[in-house]
Each structure stands twice: as C-alpha cells, then as structure tokens.
Amino acid sequence: MPVTTLGGHQIHVTEEGFLTDPAEWDDELAAVLAAQIGLELTDEHRTVLAFLRDDFAQRGQTATLRRASAGSGVPVKDLFRLFPQKPAKKMAYVAGLPKPVGCV
C-alpha cells in the first residue's frame, strides 16, 4: 500500500487516496483531507463524520448515504450540500474510511 504524508501525518492509502487504516485518522487529519477536496469543515460536517466513524466501528463497513443521513440526522439533500457531487465517496474520504461499496 502506498504511504503518503499529509499535514504532517504519515498515512497508508489506496491508489485513490482512501486511508487503509482508520486508526491513522484524527480530527486534524480530517481537516487536511477535507481541504484536499475543497471543503472547509463545519460542525455539521463533523456531526456526519462522527456518525460515520462510530457506524464503521460497529459494522465494519462504510455507511451508505441513506444510513448516514438516518444515523446522523442530516437530511440527504444537506449531505449533497455539505459534500457536493459525490457525497458518499467524499464523506468516507474525509472520515478516513474505505470507499463505500458501489461507489465508482
């Protein structure tokens, strides 16, 4: 697996840049990852990220867009506003989780 350094963090990533070890993630790295895709994190973003991380710890897979919406309490339309264009993929990337199954 490729290793890269972002914001002073040495992380293991896939070819697409997704972390391969969620334990390497922290809140500071989330801000760096978000900046990489043109996002500045707000409390609303962090609510979604916290849900995704907790859900992944319990289920062992990255939540779908609908599960993320239901679990975080953030409507799907707002997920598209917070993480434009490909919200499921971008949410997983910033949360330091594997790309969701079915995402291209």
PDB file of C-alpha atoms in Angstrom:
ATOM      1  CA  MET A   1       0.000   0.000   0.000  1.00  0.00           C
ATOM      2  CA  PRO A   2       1.229   3.468  -0.809  1.00  0.00           C
ATOM      3  CA  VAL A   3       2.277   5.707   2.057  1.00  0.00           C
ATOM      4  CA  THR A   4       1.877   9.461   1.865  1.00  0.00           C
ATOM      5  CA  THR A   5       2.310  12.418   4.185  1.00  0.00           C
ATOM      6  CA  LEU A   6      -0.478  14.957   4.608  1.00  0.00           C
ATOM      7  CA  GLY A   7      -0.377  17.755   7.142  1.00  0.00           C
ATOM      8  CA  GLY A   8       2.476  16.070   8.981  1.00  0.00           C
ATOM      9  CA  HIS A   9       0.626  12.734   9.171  1.00  0.00           C
ATOM     10  CA  GLN A  10       2.163   9.700   7.531  1.00  0.00           C
ATOM     11  CA  ILE A  11      -0.763   7.599   6.301  1.00  0.00           C
ATOM     12  CA  HIS A  12      -1.333   4.415   4.303  1.00  0.00           C
ATOM     13  CA  VAL A  13      -3.688   4.922   1.379  1.00  0.00           C
ATOM     14  CA  THR A  14      -5.219   3.178  -1.619  1.00  0.00           C
ATOM     15  CA  GLU A  15      -4.468   4.308  -5.172  1.00  0.00           C
ATOM     16  CA  GLU A  16      -7.471   6.666  -4.865  1.00  0.00           C
ATOM     17  CA  GLY A  17      -6.190   8.179  -1.609  1.00  0.00           C
ATOM     18  CA  PHE A  18      -8.564   6.483   0.857  1.00  0.00           C
ATOM     19  CA  LEU A  19      -6.974   5.551   4.177  1.00  0.00           C
ATOM     20  CA  THR A  20      -6.386   1.824   4.582  1.00  0.00           C
ATOM     21  CA  ASP A  21      -6.096   2.038   8.372  1.00  0.00           C
ATOM     22  CA  PRO A  22      -8.893   4.068  10.005  1.00  0.00           C
ATOM     23  CA  ALA A  23      -6.806   4.230  13.195  1.00  0.00           C
ATOM     24  CA  GLU A  24      -4.423   6.649  11.437  1.00  0.00           C
ATOM     25  CA  TRP A  25      -7.248   9.230  11.260  1.00  0.00           C
ATOM     26  CA  ASP A  26      -7.825  12.092  13.682  1.00  0.00           C
ATOM     27  CA  ASP A  27      -9.743  15.368  13.627  1.00  0.00           C
ATOM     28  CA  GLU A  28      -6.714  17.335  12.439  1.00  0.00           C
ATOM     29  CA  LEU A  29      -6.210  14.948   9.521  1.00  0.00           C
ATOM     30  CA  ALA A  30      -9.922  15.252   8.678  1.00  0.00           C
ATOM     31  CA  ALA A  31      -9.432  18.980   8.108  1.00  0.00           C
ATOM     32  CA  VAL A  32      -6.432  18.291   5.861  1.00  0.00           C
ATOM     33  CA  LEU A  33      -8.329  15.642   3.880  1.00  0.00           C
ATOM     34  CA  ALA A  34     -11.308  17.991   3.523  1.00  0.00           C
ATOM     35  CA  ALA A  35      -9.059  20.773   2.239  1.00  0.00           C
ATOM     36  CA  GLN A  36      -7.666  18.340  -0.361  1.00  0.00           C
ATOM     37  CA  ILE A  37     -11.140  18.161  -1.927  1.00  0.00           C
ATOM     38  CA  GLY A  38     -12.013  21.828  -1.445  1.00  0.00           C
ATOM     39  CA  LEU A  39     -14.045  21.617   1.768  1.00  0.00           C
ATOM     40  CA  GLU A  40     -13.756  23.555   4.995  1.00  0.00           C
ATOM     41  CA  LEU A  41     -15.210  21.537   7.865  1.00  0.00           C
ATOM     42  CA  THR A  42     -18.062  22.909   9.942  1.00  0.00           C
ATOM     43  CA  ASP A  43     -19.819  21.444  12.976  1.00  0.00           C
ATOM     44  CA  GLU A  44     -22.400  19.987  10.593  1.00  0.00           C
ATOM     45  CA  HIS A  45     -19.665  18.159   8.658  1.00  0.00           C
ATOM     46  CA  ARG A  46     -18.190  16.895  11.930  1.00  0.00           C
ATOM     47  CA  THR A  47     -21.581  15.514  13.035  1.00  0.00           C
ATOM     48  CA  VAL A  48     -21.712  13.392   9.894  1.00  0.00           C
ATOM     49  CA  LEU A  49     -18.070  12.317  10.241  1.00  0.00           C
ATOM     50  CA  ALA A  50     -18.601  11.276  13.870  1.00  0.00           C
ATOM     51  CA  PHE A  51     -21.590   9.148  12.866  1.00  0.00           C
ATOM     52  CA  LEU A  52     -19.641   7.530  10.015  1.00  0.00           C
ATOM     53  CA  ARG A  53     -16.707   6.658  12.277  1.00  0.00           C
ATOM     54  CA  ASP A  54     -18.958   5.219  15.011  1.00  0.00           C
ATOM     55  CA  ASP A  55     -21.033   3.282  12.497  1.00  0.00           C
ATOM     56  CA  PHE A  56     -17.906   1.858  10.846  1.00  0.00           C
ATOM     57  CA  ALA A  57     -16.553   0.757  14.242  1.00  0.00           C
ATOM     58  CA  GLN A  58     -19.797  -1.137  14.891  1.00  0.00           C
ATOM     59  CA  ARG A  59     -20.494  -2.578  11.425  1.00  0.00           C
ATOM     60  CA  GLY A  60     -17.089  -2.839   9.793  1.00  0.00           C
ATOM     61  CA  GLN A  61     -18.192  -1.158   6.583  1.00  0.00           C
ATOM     62  CA  THR A  62     -18.710   2.400   5.435  1.00  0.00           C
ATOM     63  CA  ALA A  63     -22.304   3.592   5.740  1.00  0.00           C
ATOM     64  CA  THR A  64     -24.410   4.215   2.665  1.00  0.00           C
ATOM     65  CA  LEU A  65     -25.714   7.703   2.009  1.00  0.00           C
ATOM     66  CA  ARG A  66     -29.160   6.816   3.364  1.00  0.00           C
ATOM     67  CA  ARG A  67     -27.777   5.203   6.518  1.00  0.00           C
ATOM     68  CA  ALA A  68     -25.511   8.205   7.071  1.00  0.00           C
ATOM     69  CA  SER A  69     -28.499  10.517   6.734  1.00  0.00           C
ATOM     70  CA  ALA A  70     -30.717   8.496   9.069  1.00  0.00           C
ATOM     71  CA  GLY A  71     -27.991   7.934  11.649  1.00  0.00           C
ATOM     72  CA  SER A  72     -26.591  11.452  11.719  1.00  0.00           C
ATOM     73  CA  GLY A  73     -29.932  13.230  11.453  1.00  0.00           C
ATOM     74  CA  VAL A  74     -28.677  15.234   8.468  1.00  0.00           C
ATOM     75  CA  PRO A  75     -31.103  15.067   5.505  1.00  0.00           C
ATOM     76  CA  VAL A  76     -29.775  13.610   2.247  1.00  0.00           C
ATOM     77  CA  LYS A  77     -30.189  16.966   0.483  1.00  0.00           C
ATOM     78  CA  ASP A  78     -27.941  18.534   3.119  1.00  0.00           C
ATOM     79  CA  LEU A  79     -25.336  15.799   2.650  1.00  0.00           C
ATOM     80  CA  PHE A  80     -25.204  16.818  -1.016  1.00  0.00           C
ATOM     81  CA  ARG A  81     -24.739  20.446   0.084  1.00  0.00           C
ATOM     82  CA  LEU A  82     -22.013  19.568   2.603  1.00  0.00           C
ATOM     83  CA  PHE A  83     -20.182  17.081   0.356  1.00  0.00           C
ATOM     84  CA  PRO A  84     -21.047  18.225  -3.212  1.00  0.00           C
ATOM     85  CA  GLN A  85     -21.297  15.918  -6.220  1.00  0.00           C
ATOM     86  CA  LYS A  86     -20.344  12.544  -4.713  1.00  0.00           C
ATOM     87  CA  PRO A  87     -21.275  12.826  -1.045  1.00  0.00           C
ATOM     88  CA  ALA A  88     -20.854   9.175  -0.003  1.00  0.00           C
ATOM     89  CA  LYS A  89     -17.387   8.981  -1.502  1.00  0.00           C
ATOM     90  CA  LYS A  90     -16.309  12.369  -0.116  1.00  0.00           C
ATOM     91  CA  MET A  91     -17.717  11.638   3.356  1.00  0.00           C
ATOM     92  CA  ALA A  92     -15.789   8.362   3.515  1.00  0.00           C
ATOM     93  CA  TYR A  93     -12.596  10.032   2.286  1.00  0.00           C
ATOM     94  CA  VAL A  94     -12.705  12.789   4.896  1.00  0.00           C
ATOM     95  CA  ALA A  95     -13.742  10.336   7.643  1.00  0.00           C
ATOM     96  CA  GLY A  96     -10.703   8.182   6.875  1.00  0.00           C
ATOM     97  CA  LEU A  97     -12.826   5.172   5.938  1.00  0.00           C
ATOM     98  CA  PRO A  98     -12.852   2.804   2.952  1.00  0.00           C
ATOM     99  CA  LYS A  99     -14.693   3.902  -0.164  1.00  0.00           C
ATOM    100  CA  PRO A 100     -18.305   2.741   0.138  1.00  0.00           C
ATOM    101  CA  VAL A 101     -19.227  -0.404  -1.776  1.00  0.00           C
ATOM    102  CA  GLY A 102     -20.781   0.524  -5.095  1.00  0.00           C
ATOM    103  CA  CYS A 103     -19.056   3.917  -5.424  1.00  0.00           C
ATOM    104  CA  VAL A 104     -17.198   4.485  -8.671  1.00  0.00           C
TER     105      VAL A 104
END
